[in-house]
Amino acid sequence: MAKGGSPPDGELVQLLTPEGERIESVTGSDGTVYRVDFTDEEYRGLYRDLVIVRKLDAEATALQRQGELGIWASLLGQEAAQVGSGRALKPQDMAFPTYREHGVLYCRGIDPIMPLGLFRGVDQGGWDPNEFKFNMYTIVIGAQTLHATGYAMGVTMDGKTGTDDGEAVIAYFGDGATSQGDVNEAFIWAGVFNAPLVFFCQNNQYAISEPLERQTRIPLYRRAAGFGFPGIRVDGNDVLASYAVTRAALDHARLGQGPTMIEAYTYRMGAHTTSDDPTRYRIASEVEAWQAKDPILRVRAFLEKQQIADTAFFAEVDEQAKREAVHLRERVLAMPDPEPVTIFDHVYPHGSPLVDEQRERFTRYQASFEGSAH
């Protein structure tokens, strides 16, 4: 697969070009028509989401560099895929993320400080998956696709599909995860049991340091056919197309028509995580080629060309993003370190004779250090 350019087979759903030109609709090979019908306010809202999500992500990266987070997985460059798909979810739909879906998390209404607590090491992530319909971050590569498949099978067993207001499930993963056994097993089970599930692969071109050609000999979306369900590739830097394709796939699932795989063709502009050095395995010209496809710049160009937004609007959005980033930083720095004994409070919140005994012994052990230099 060519680096830094368009997919070689030309099959790519795009509704907004890198120059900000609007495409009215695109018809897929199966006859599905992809389009969006947004108001001017909704277009401006998508731009606001993209800018704020990027700014918060940049602040988290800065916090890690300053020693305030243990690690951070940036979404830089992938904002459109996440915001587009995140806004396509209905309130009843359930999402299963990796550790990079900060944009989807934001779209689900979760306080953006929540994943920073996880990466600061003060908690395991503090949101309620049932309340927000957004599962906890998953560090093990690809494991969440099996969780999502099981959950989706349960949705079917509960009779919650077959209508326009039925439930659907979405599982996020990267291109590298497609080489994991868990993901392929999830494909098999979802296909065989016709699970109401969307597999959303953010193909950012690299599995940490391995390029896509080390992962597959064919475009990723075409793998779906081997498991018996449709696959489609979308311009992952196009927030409108990402929305339209995801909404269509989710509706397909909620009506009881089974799974779909979406390959969001995008690019990781930064490091895989803050412990990675991407300059060791990719060249600057490749990054520059993708910078010309920046998901935020193309939406801004569209808004300007259509006179949907003016300079004052863009300045106001930038100021809001800055305020939210500063507020996020202040709250992270104010996070108290948890008492070590709280490790016993969560897995077995009601305790047990054995856990209670272990807790008591641990408490005595900690108390033995009082007054010492340890």
C-alpha positions as a Markdown table, in Angstrom:
| # | Residue | x | y | z |
|---|---|---|---|---|
| 1 | Met | 0.0 | 0.0 | 0.0 |
| 2 | Ala | 1.4 | 3.4 | -1.0 |
| 3 | Lys | 2.5 | 5.5 | 1.9 |
| 4 | Gly | 1.4 | 9.0 | 2.3 |
| 5 | Gly | -1.2 | 8.8 | -0.5 |
| 6 | Ser | -4.6 | 7.6 | -1.4 |
| 7 | Pro | -5.6 | 3.9 | -1.2 |
| 8 | Pro | -4.6 | 2.1 | -4.3 |
| 9 | Asp | -8.0 | 0.6 | -5.2 |
| 10 | Gly | -9.8 | 3.9 | -5.1 |
| 11 | Glu | -12.7 | 2.5 | -2.9 |
| 12 | Leu | -13.0 | 5.3 | -0.4 |
| 13 | Val | -16.1 | 7.0 | 0.9 |
| 14 | Gln | -15.4 | 10.8 | 1.1 |
| 15 | Leu | -17.9 | 13.6 | 1.5 |
| 16 | Leu | -15.4 | 16.4 | 2.2 |
| 17 | Thr | -12.2 | 16.8 | 0.3 |
| 18 | Pro | -8.9 | 17.9 | 1.8 |
| 19 | Glu | -9.6 | 21.3 | 0.2 |
| 20 | Gly | -12.9 | 21.6 | 1.9 |
| 21 | Glu | -15.1 | 20.9 | -1.1 |
| 22 | Arg | -18.4 | 19.3 | -0.2 |
| 23 | Ile | -19.5 | 16.1 | -2.0 |
| 24 | Glu | -23.3 | 15.7 | -1.8 |
| 25 | Ser | -23.5 | 11.9 | -1.6 |
| 26 | Val | -21.6 | 8.7 | -2.4 |
| 27 | Thr | -23.2 | 5.4 | -3.3 |
| 28 | Gly | -21.4 | 2.3 | -2.1 |
| 29 | Ser | -20.9 | -0.9 | -4.1 |
| 30 | Asp | -24.0 | -2.4 | -2.3 |
| 31 | Gly | -26.2 | 0.6 | -3.2 |
| 32 | Thr | -26.1 | 2.3 | 0.1 |
| 33 | Val | -26.1 | 6.1 | -0.3 |
| 34 | Tyr | -23.9 | 8.0 | 2.2 |
| 35 | Arg | -24.8 | 11.6 | 2.9 |
| 36 | Val | -25.3 | 14.0 | 5.8 |
| 37 | Asp | -28.0 | 16.5 | 6.3 |
| 38 | Phe | -26.7 | 18.9 | 9.0 |
| 39 | Thr | -27.7 | 22.4 | 9.9 |
| 40 | Asp | -25.2 | 25.2 | 9.9 |
| 41 | Glu | -25.1 | 24.9 | 13.7 |
| 42 | Glu | -24.3 | 21.2 | 13.6 |
| 43 | Tyr | -21.5 | 21.8 | 11.1 |
| 44 | Arg | -20.0 | 24.4 | 13.5 |
| 45 | Gly | -20.5 | 21.9 | 16.4 |
| 46 | Leu | -18.4 | 19.3 | 14.6 |
| 47 | Tyr | -15.6 | 21.8 | 14.1 |
| 48 | Arg | -15.8 | 22.7 | 17.8 |
| 49 | Asp | -15.6 | 19.1 | 18.8 |
| 50 | Leu | -12.5 | 18.5 | 16.6 |
| 51 | Val | -10.6 | 21.6 | 17.9 |
| 52 | Ile | -11.4 | 20.9 | 21.6 |
| 53 | Val | -10.5 | 17.2 | 21.3 |
| 54 | Arg | -7.2 | 18.0 | 19.7 |
| 55 | Lys | -6.4 | 20.7 | 22.3 |
| 56 | Leu | -7.2 | 18.4 | 25.2 |
| 57 | Asp | -5.1 | 15.7 | 23.7 |
| 58 | Ala | -2.1 | 18.0 | 23.2 |
| 59 | Glu | -2.5 | 19.1 | 26.9 |
| 60 | Ala | -2.3 | 15.5 | 28.0 |
| 61 | Thr | 0.8 | 14.9 | 25.9 |
| 62 | Ala | 2.4 | 18.0 | 27.5 |
| 63 | Leu | 1.5 | 16.7 | 31.0 |
| 64 | Gln | 3.1 | 13.4 | 30.3 |
| 65 | Arg | 6.3 | 15.1 | 29.0 |
| 66 | Gln | 6.4 | 17.0 | 32.3 |
| 67 | Gly | 6.2 | 13.9 | 34.4 |
| 68 | Glu | 2.5 | 14.3 | 35.4 |
| 69 | Leu | 1.3 | 11.2 | 33.5 |
| 70 | Gly | 2.9 | 7.8 | 33.2 |
| 71 | Ile | 2.1 | 7.5 | 29.5 |
| 72 | Trp | -0.3 | 8.9 | 26.9 |
| 73 | Ala | -1.6 | 7.6 | 23.6 |
| 74 | Ser | -2.3 | 10.6 | 21.4 |
| 75 | Leu | -5.1 | 10.7 | 18.9 |
| 76 | Leu | -3.4 | 13.5 | 16.8 |
| 77 | Gly | -4.6 | 13.1 | 13.2 |
| 78 | Gln | -7.4 | 10.8 | 14.0 |
| 79 | Glu | -9.9 | 13.3 | 15.4 |
| 80 | Ala | -12.3 | 13.1 | 12.4 |
| 81 | Ala | -12.7 | 9.3 | 12.6 |
| 82 | Gln | -13.4 | 9.5 | 16.3 |
| 83 | Val | -15.7 | 12.5 | 16.4 |
| 84 | Gly | -17.5 | 11.4 | 13.3 |
| 85 | Ser | -18.2 | 7.9 | 14.5 |
| 86 | Gly | -18.8 | 9.1 | 18.1 |
| 87 | Arg | -21.5 | 11.6 | 17.0 |
| 88 | Ala | -23.1 | 8.8 | 14.9 |
| 89 | Leu | -23.9 | 6.7 | 18.0 |
| 90 | Lys | -27.4 | 6.9 | 19.4 |
| 91 | Pro | -27.8 | 7.1 | 23.2 |
| 92 | Gln | -28.7 | 3.4 | 23.5 |
| 93 | Asp | -25.6 | 2.2 | 21.5 |
| 94 | Met | -22.6 | 0.7 | 23.4 |
| 95 | Ala | -19.0 | 1.5 | 22.5 |
| 96 | Phe | -15.9 | -0.6 | 23.3 |
| 97 | Pro | -12.7 | 1.5 | 23.0 |
| 98 | Thr | -9.0 | 0.8 | 23.0 |
| 99 | Tyr | -6.8 | 3.2 | 25.0 |
| 100 | Arg | -6.8 | 6.0 | 22.3 |
| 101 | Glu | -10.5 | 6.8 | 21.8 |
| 102 | His | -10.4 | 10.1 | 23.7 |
| 103 | Gly | -12.5 | 11.8 | 21.0 |
| 104 | Val | -15.3 | 9.1 | 21.2 |
| 105 | Leu | -15.2 | 9.4 | 25.0 |
| 106 | Tyr | -15.7 | 13.2 | 24.7 |
| 107 | Cys | -18.7 | 12.7 | 22.4 |
| 108 | Arg | -20.3 | 10.3 | 24.9 |
| 109 | Gly | -20.3 | 13.1 | 27.4 |
| 110 | Ile | -17.6 | 11.7 | 29.7 |
| 111 | Asp | -15.5 | 14.2 | 31.7 |
| 112 | Pro | -12.1 | 14.2 | 29.7 |
| 113 | Ile | -10.2 | 14.0 | 33.0 |
| 114 | Met | -11.3 | 10.4 | 33.5 |
| 115 | Pro | -8.7 | 8.7 | 31.3 |
| 116 | Leu | -6.0 | 11.0 | 32.7 |
| 117 | Gly | -6.6 | 9.5 | 36.1 |
| 118 | Leu | -5.9 | 6.1 | 34.6 |
| 119 | Phe | -2.7 | 7.2 | 33.0 |
| 120 | Arg | -1.6 | 9.1 | 36.1 |
| 121 | Gly | -2.0 | 5.9 | 38.1 |
| 122 | Val | -4.5 | 7.2 | 40.6 |
| 123 | Asp | -7.4 | 5.1 | 39.5 |
| 124 | Gln | -8.5 | 2.5 | 36.9 |
| 125 | Gly | -10.7 | 5.0 | 35.0 |
| 126 | Gly | -13.6 | 6.5 | 36.8 |
| 127 | Trp | -16.6 | 6.5 | 34.5 |
| 128 | Asp | -19.7 | 4.2 | 34.7 |
| 129 | Pro | -19.8 | 2.2 | 31.4 |
| 130 | Asn | -23.5 | 1.6 | 31.9 |
| 131 | Glu | -24.4 | 5.2 | 32.4 |
| 132 | Phe | -22.4 | 6.5 | 29.4 |
| 133 | Lys | -22.7 | 3.4 | 27.2 |
| 134 | Phe | -18.9 | 3.5 | 26.8 |
| 135 | Asn | -16.8 | 0.7 | 28.2 |
| 136 | Met | -13.6 | 1.1 | 30.1 |
| 137 | Tyr | -10.3 | 1.6 | 28.1 |
| 138 | Thr | -8.7 | -1.7 | 27.1 |
| 139 | Ile | -4.9 | -1.9 | 27.1 |
| 140 | Val | -4.6 | -5.5 | 25.8 |
| 141 | Ile | -4.6 | -5.2 | 22.0 |
| 142 | Gly | -7.8 | -6.4 | 20.4 |
| 143 | Ala | -9.4 | -7.9 | 23.6 |
| 144 | Gln | -12.2 | -5.4 | 23.5 |
| 145 | Thr | -13.5 | -6.8 | 20.2 |
| 146 | Leu | -14.4 | -10.1 | 22.0 |
| 147 | His | -16.0 | -8.1 | 24.8 |
| 148 | Ala | -18.0 | -6.2 | 22.2 |
| 149 | Thr | -19.1 | -9.4 | 20.4 |
| 150 | Gly | -20.3 | -11.0 | 23.5 |
| 151 | Tyr | -22.2 | -7.9 | 24.5 |
| 152 | Ala | -23.7 | -7.6 | 21.0 |
| 153 | Met | -24.8 | -11.2 | 21.1 |
| 154 | Gly | -26.5 | -10.4 | 24.4 |
| 155 | Val | -28.3 | -7.5 | 22.8 |
| 156 | Thr | -29.8 | -9.9 | 20.3 |
| 157 | Met | -30.8 | -12.5 | 22.9 |
| 158 | Asp | -32.5 | -9.7 | 24.8 |
| 159 | Gly | -34.7 | -8.9 | 21.8 |
| 160 | Lys | -33.3 | -5.4 | 21.4 |
| 161 | Thr | -32.8 | -5.4 | 17.6 |
| 162 | Gly | -35.1 | -5.3 | 14.6 |
| 163 | Thr | -36.4 | -1.8 | 15.0 |
| 164 | Asp | -35.3 | 1.7 | 14.2 |
| 165 | Asp | -34.8 | 2.3 | 18.0 |
| 166 | Gly | -33.0 | -1.0 | 18.5 |
| 167 | Glu | -29.5 | -1.2 | 20.0 |
| 168 | Ala | -26.2 | -1.5 | 18.3 |
| 169 | Val | -22.6 | -2.0 | 19.4 |
| 170 | Ile | -19.3 | -0.6 | 18.1 |
| 171 | Ala | -15.8 | -1.9 | 18.7 |
| 172 | Tyr | -12.7 | 0.3 | 18.1 |
| 173 | Phe | -9.3 | -1.1 | 17.2 |
| 174 | Gly | -6.2 | -0.2 | 15.1 |
| 175 | Asp | -4.8 | -1.8 | 12.0 |
| 176 | Gly | -2.2 | -3.7 | 14.0 |
| 177 | Ala | -4.9 | -5.4 | 16.1 |
| 178 | Thr | -6.2 | -7.1 | 12.9 |
| 179 | Ser | -3.2 | -9.5 | 13.3 |
| 180 | Gln | -4.4 | -10.5 | 16.7 |
| 181 | Gly | -6.2 | -13.8 | 17.3 |
| 182 | Asp | -8.8 | -12.1 | 19.5 |
| 183 | Val | -9.9 | -9.9 | 16.7 |
| 184 | Asn | -10.2 | -12.7 | 14.2 |
| 185 | Glu | -12.2 | -14.8 | 16.7 |
| 186 | Ala | -14.5 | -11.8 | 17.2 |
| 187 | Phe | -15.0 | -11.6 | 13.5 |
| 188 | Ile | -16.0 | -15.3 | 13.4 |
| 189 | Trp | -18.4 | -15.2 | 16.3 |
| 190 | Ala | -20.0 | -11.9 | 15.2 |
| 191 | Gly | -20.5 | -13.2 | 11.7 |
| 192 | Val | -21.8 | -16.6 | 12.6 |
| 193 | Phe | -24.2 | -15.2 | 15.2 |
| 194 | Asn | -25.2 | -12.2 | 13.2 |
| 195 | Ala | -24.3 | -9.8 | 16.0 |
| 196 | Pro | -25.5 | -6.2 | 15.9 |
| 197 | Leu | -21.9 | -5.0 | 15.9 |
| 198 | Val | -19.8 | -2.5 | 13.9 |
| 199 | Phe | -16.0 | -3.2 | 13.9 |
| 200 | Phe | -14.4 | 0.2 | 13.5 |
| 201 | Cys | -10.8 | -0.1 | 12.5 |
| 202 | Gln | -8.8 | 3.1 | 12.6 |
| 203 | Asn | -6.1 | 2.3 | 10.1 |
| 204 | Asn | -3.5 | 4.9 | 11.0 |
| 205 | Gln | -0.9 | 3.1 | 8.9 |
| 206 | Tyr | 1.4 | 1.8 | 11.7 |
| 207 | Ala | 1.1 | -1.0 | 14.3 |
| 208 | Ile | 3.4 | 0.9 | 16.6 |
| 209 | Ser | 6.5 | 0.7 | 14.4 |
| 210 | Glu | 5.3 | -1.8 | 11.8 |
| 211 | Pro | 3.8 | -0.4 | 8.6 |
| 212 | Leu | 0.6 | -1.7 | 7.2 |
| 213 | Glu | 2.2 | -3.8 | 4.5 |
| 214 | Arg | 3.7 | -6.0 | 7.3 |
| 215 | Gln | 0.1 | -6.6 | 8.5 |
| 216 | Thr | -1.9 | -7.5 | 5.3 |
| 217 | Arg | -1.6 | -8.1 | 1.6 |
| 218 | Ile | -5.1 | -6.7 | 0.9 |
| 219 | Pro | -7.0 | -3.6 | 2.1 |
| 220 | Leu | -8.2 | -4.3 | 5.6 |
| 221 | Tyr | -11.9 | -3.7 | 4.9 |
| 222 | Arg | -11.9 | -6.5 | 2.3 |
| 223 | Arg | -11.0 | -9.0 | 5.1 |
| 224 | Ala | -14.6 | -8.8 | 6.3 |
| 225 | Ala | -15.9 | -10.7 | 3.2 |
| 226 | Gly | -14.0 | -13.8 | 4.4 |
| 227 | Phe | -16.0 | -13.8 | 7.6 |
| 228 | Gly | -19.3 | -13.3 | 5.9 |
| 229 | Phe | -20.2 | -9.7 | 6.5 |
| 230 | Pro | -19.6 | -6.4 | 4.6 |
| 231 | Gly | -16.6 | -4.1 | 4.8 |
| 232 | Ile | -16.3 | -0.5 | 3.7 |
| 233 | Arg | -13.4 | 1.9 | 3.7 |
| 234 | Val | -14.0 | 5.6 | 4.6 |
| 235 | Asp | -11.8 | 8.6 | 4.5 |
| 236 | Gly | -10.9 | 8.7 | 8.2 |
| 237 | Asn | -9.8 | 12.3 | 8.0 |
| 238 | Asp | -13.3 | 13.3 | 6.8 |
| 239 | Val | -15.6 | 13.8 | 9.7 |
| 240 | Leu | -18.7 | 14.0 | 7.5 |
| 241 | Ala | -18.0 | 10.6 | 5.8 |
| 242 | Ser | -17.0 | 9.0 | 9.1 |
| 243 | Tyr | -20.3 | 10.0 | 10.5 |
| 244 | Ala | -22.4 | 8.9 | 7.5 |
| 245 | Val | -20.7 | 5.5 | 7.1 |
| 246 | Thr | -20.8 | 4.7 | 10.9 |
| 247 | Arg | -24.5 | 5.8 | 11.2 |
| 248 | Ala | -25.4 | 3.6 | 8.2 |
| 249 | Ala | -23.5 | 0.6 | 9.7 |
| 250 | Leu | -25.1 | 1.1 | 13.1 |
| 251 | Asp | -28.6 | 1.3 | 11.7 |
| 252 | His | -27.8 | -1.9 | 9.7 |
| 253 | Ala | -26.9 | -3.6 | 12.9 |
| 254 | Arg | -29.7 | -2.4 | 15.0 |
| 255 | Leu | -32.2 | -3.6 | 12.4 |
| 256 | Gly | -30.8 | -7.1 | 12.9 |
| 257 | Gln | -28.8 | -7.3 | 9.7 |
| 258 | Gly | -25.6 | -8.2 | 11.3 |
| 259 | Pro | -22.0 | -6.8 | 11.6 |
| 260 | Thr | -20.1 | -4.5 | 9.4 |
| 261 | Met | -16.4 | -3.7 | 9.3 |
| 262 | Ile | -15.4 | -0.1 | 8.7 |
| 263 | Glu | -11.8 | 0.8 | 7.8 |
| 264 | Ala | -11.2 | 4.4 | 8.6 |
| 265 | Tyr | -8.2 | 5.3 | 6.5 |
| 266 | Thr | -6.3 | 7.8 | 8.5 |
| 267 | Tyr | -2.9 | 8.6 | 9.9 |
| 268 | Arg | -1.3 | 8.9 | 13.3 |
| 269 | Met | 0.5 | 12.2 | 13.2 |
| 270 | Gly | 2.4 | 11.7 | 16.4 |
| 271 | Ala | 4.0 | 8.9 | 18.3 |
| 272 | His | 2.2 | 5.6 | 19.0 |
| 273 | Thr | 2.5 | 6.6 | 22.7 |
| 274 | Thr | 4.7 | 9.0 | 24.5 |
| 275 | Ser | 7.3 | 6.1 | 24.9 |
| 276 | Asp | 7.6 | 5.8 | 21.1 |
| 277 | Asp | 9.9 | 7.7 | 18.7 |
| 278 | Pro | 8.3 | 7.6 | 15.2 |
| 279 | Thr | 11.3 | 9.2 | 13.5 |
| 280 | Arg | 13.0 | 5.9 | 13.8 |
| 281 | Tyr | 10.6 | 4.2 | 11.3 |
| 282 | Arg | 9.0 | 6.8 | 9.1 |
| 283 | Ile | 10.2 | 9.8 | 7.1 |
| 284 | Ala | 9.3 | 13.4 | 7.4 |
| 285 | Ser | 7.9 | 13.7 | 3.8 |
| 286 | Glu | 5.3 | 11.1 | 4.6 |
| 287 | Val | 4.1 | 13.0 | 7.6 |
| 288 | Glu | 4.0 | 16.2 | 5.6 |
| 289 | Ala | 1.9 | 14.6 | 2.9 |
| 290 | Trp | -0.7 | 13.6 | 5.5 |
| 291 | Gln | -0.6 | 17.1 | 7.1 |
| 292 | Ala | -2.2 | 18.3 | 3.9 |
| 293 | Lys | -5.2 | 16.1 | 4.7 |
| 294 | Asp | -5.6 | 17.5 | 8.2 |
| 295 | Pro | -9.2 | 16.7 | 9.4 |
| 296 | Ile | -9.6 | 20.1 | 11.2 |
| 297 | Leu | -8.3 | 22.3 | 8.4 |
| 298 | Arg | -10.6 | 20.8 | 5.8 |
| 299 | Val | -13.7 | 21.5 | 8.0 |
| 300 | Arg | -12.5 | 25.0 | 8.5 |
| 301 | Ala | -12.0 | 25.5 | 4.8 |
| 302 | Phe | -15.5 | 24.2 | 4.2 |
| 303 | Leu | -17.1 | 26.5 | 6.8 |
| 304 | Glu | -15.3 | 29.5 | 5.3 |
| 305 | Lys | -16.2 | 28.7 | 1.7 |
| 306 | Gln | -19.8 | 28.2 | 2.6 |
| 307 | Gln | -19.8 | 31.3 | 4.9 |
| 308 | Ile | -21.1 | 29.2 | 7.7 |
| 309 | Ala | -18.6 | 30.6 | 10.2 |
| 310 | Asp | -16.5 | 33.7 | 10.5 |
| 311 | Thr | -13.2 | 34.8 | 12.1 |
| 312 | Ala | -15.0 | 35.6 | 15.4 |
| 313 | Phe | -16.4 | 32.0 | 15.6 |
| 314 | Phe | -13.0 | 30.4 | 15.0 |
| 315 | Ala | -11.4 | 32.7 | 17.6 |
| 316 | Glu | -14.1 | 31.8 | 20.1 |
| 317 | Val | -13.6 | 28.1 | 19.5 |
| 318 | Asp | -9.9 | 28.4 | 20.0 |
| 319 | Glu | -10.4 | 30.3 | 23.2 |
| 320 | Gln | -12.9 | 27.8 | 24.6 |
| 321 | Ala | -10.4 | 25.0 | 23.8 |
| 322 | Lys | -7.6 | 26.8 | 25.5 |
| 323 | Arg | -9.8 | 27.4 | 28.6 |
| 324 | Glu | -10.8 | 23.7 | 28.8 |
| 325 | Ala | -7.2 | 22.6 | 28.4 |
| 326 | Val | -6.0 | 24.9 | 31.2 |
| 327 | His | -8.9 | 23.6 | 33.4 |
| 328 | Leu | -7.9 | 20.0 | 32.6 |
| 329 | Arg | -4.3 | 20.7 | 33.6 |
| 330 | Glu | -5.3 | 22.3 | 36.9 |
| 331 | Arg | -7.5 | 19.4 | 37.8 |
| 332 | Val | -4.9 | 16.8 | 36.9 |
| 333 | Leu | -2.3 | 18.5 | 39.1 |
| 334 | Ala | -4.8 | 18.6 | 42.0 |
| 335 | Met | -5.5 | 14.9 | 41.8 |
| 336 | Pro | -4.8 | 13.3 | 45.2 |
| 337 | Asp | -2.7 | 10.2 | 45.4 |
| 338 | Pro | -4.9 | 7.3 | 46.5 |
| 339 | Glu | -4.4 | 5.5 | 49.8 |
| 340 | Pro | -2.8 | 2.1 | 49.0 |
| 341 | Val | -5.4 | 0.3 | 50.9 |
| 342 | Thr | -8.1 | 1.4 | 48.5 |
| 343 | Ile | -7.0 | -1.3 | 46.2 |
| 344 | Phe | -9.3 | -3.6 | 48.2 |
| 345 | Asp | -12.3 | -1.3 | 47.6 |
| 346 | His | -13.3 | -2.1 | 44.0 |
| 347 | Val | -13.0 | -5.7 | 42.8 |
| 348 | Tyr | -14.8 | -7.0 | 45.9 |
| 349 | Pro | -16.6 | -3.8 | 47.2 |
| 350 | His | -18.5 | -5.8 | 49.7 |
| 351 | Gly | -15.5 | -7.8 | 50.9 |
| 352 | Ser | -15.2 | -11.4 | 51.8 |
| 353 | Pro | -13.7 | -13.3 | 54.8 |
| 354 | Leu | -10.4 | -13.8 | 52.8 |
| 355 | Val | -10.3 | -10.3 | 51.4 |
| 356 | Asp | -11.1 | -8.8 | 54.8 |
| 357 | Glu | -8.2 | -10.7 | 56.3 |
| 358 | Gln | -5.8 | -9.6 | 53.6 |
| 359 | Arg | -6.9 | -6.0 | 54.0 |
| 360 | Glu | -6.3 | -6.1 | 57.7 |
| 361 | Arg | -2.8 | -7.6 | 57.2 |
| 362 | Phe | -1.9 | -5.1 | 54.6 |
| 363 | Thr | -3.1 | -2.2 | 56.8 |
| 364 | Arg | -0.9 | -3.5 | 59.7 |
| 365 | Tyr | 2.0 | -3.8 | 57.3 |
| 366 | Gln | 1.7 | -0.3 | 56.1 |
| 367 | Ala | 1.3 | 1.0 | 59.6 |
| 368 | Ser | 4.6 | -0.6 | 60.5 |
| 369 | Phe | 6.5 | 1.9 | 58.4 |
| 370 | Glu | 5.1 | 5.0 | 60.3 |
| 371 | Gly | 7.9 | 7.2 | 61.6 |
| 372 | Ser | 10.5 | 5.5 | 59.4 |
| 373 | Ala | 12.2 | 6.9 | 56.3 |
| 374 | His | 10.4 | 4.4 | 54.0 |
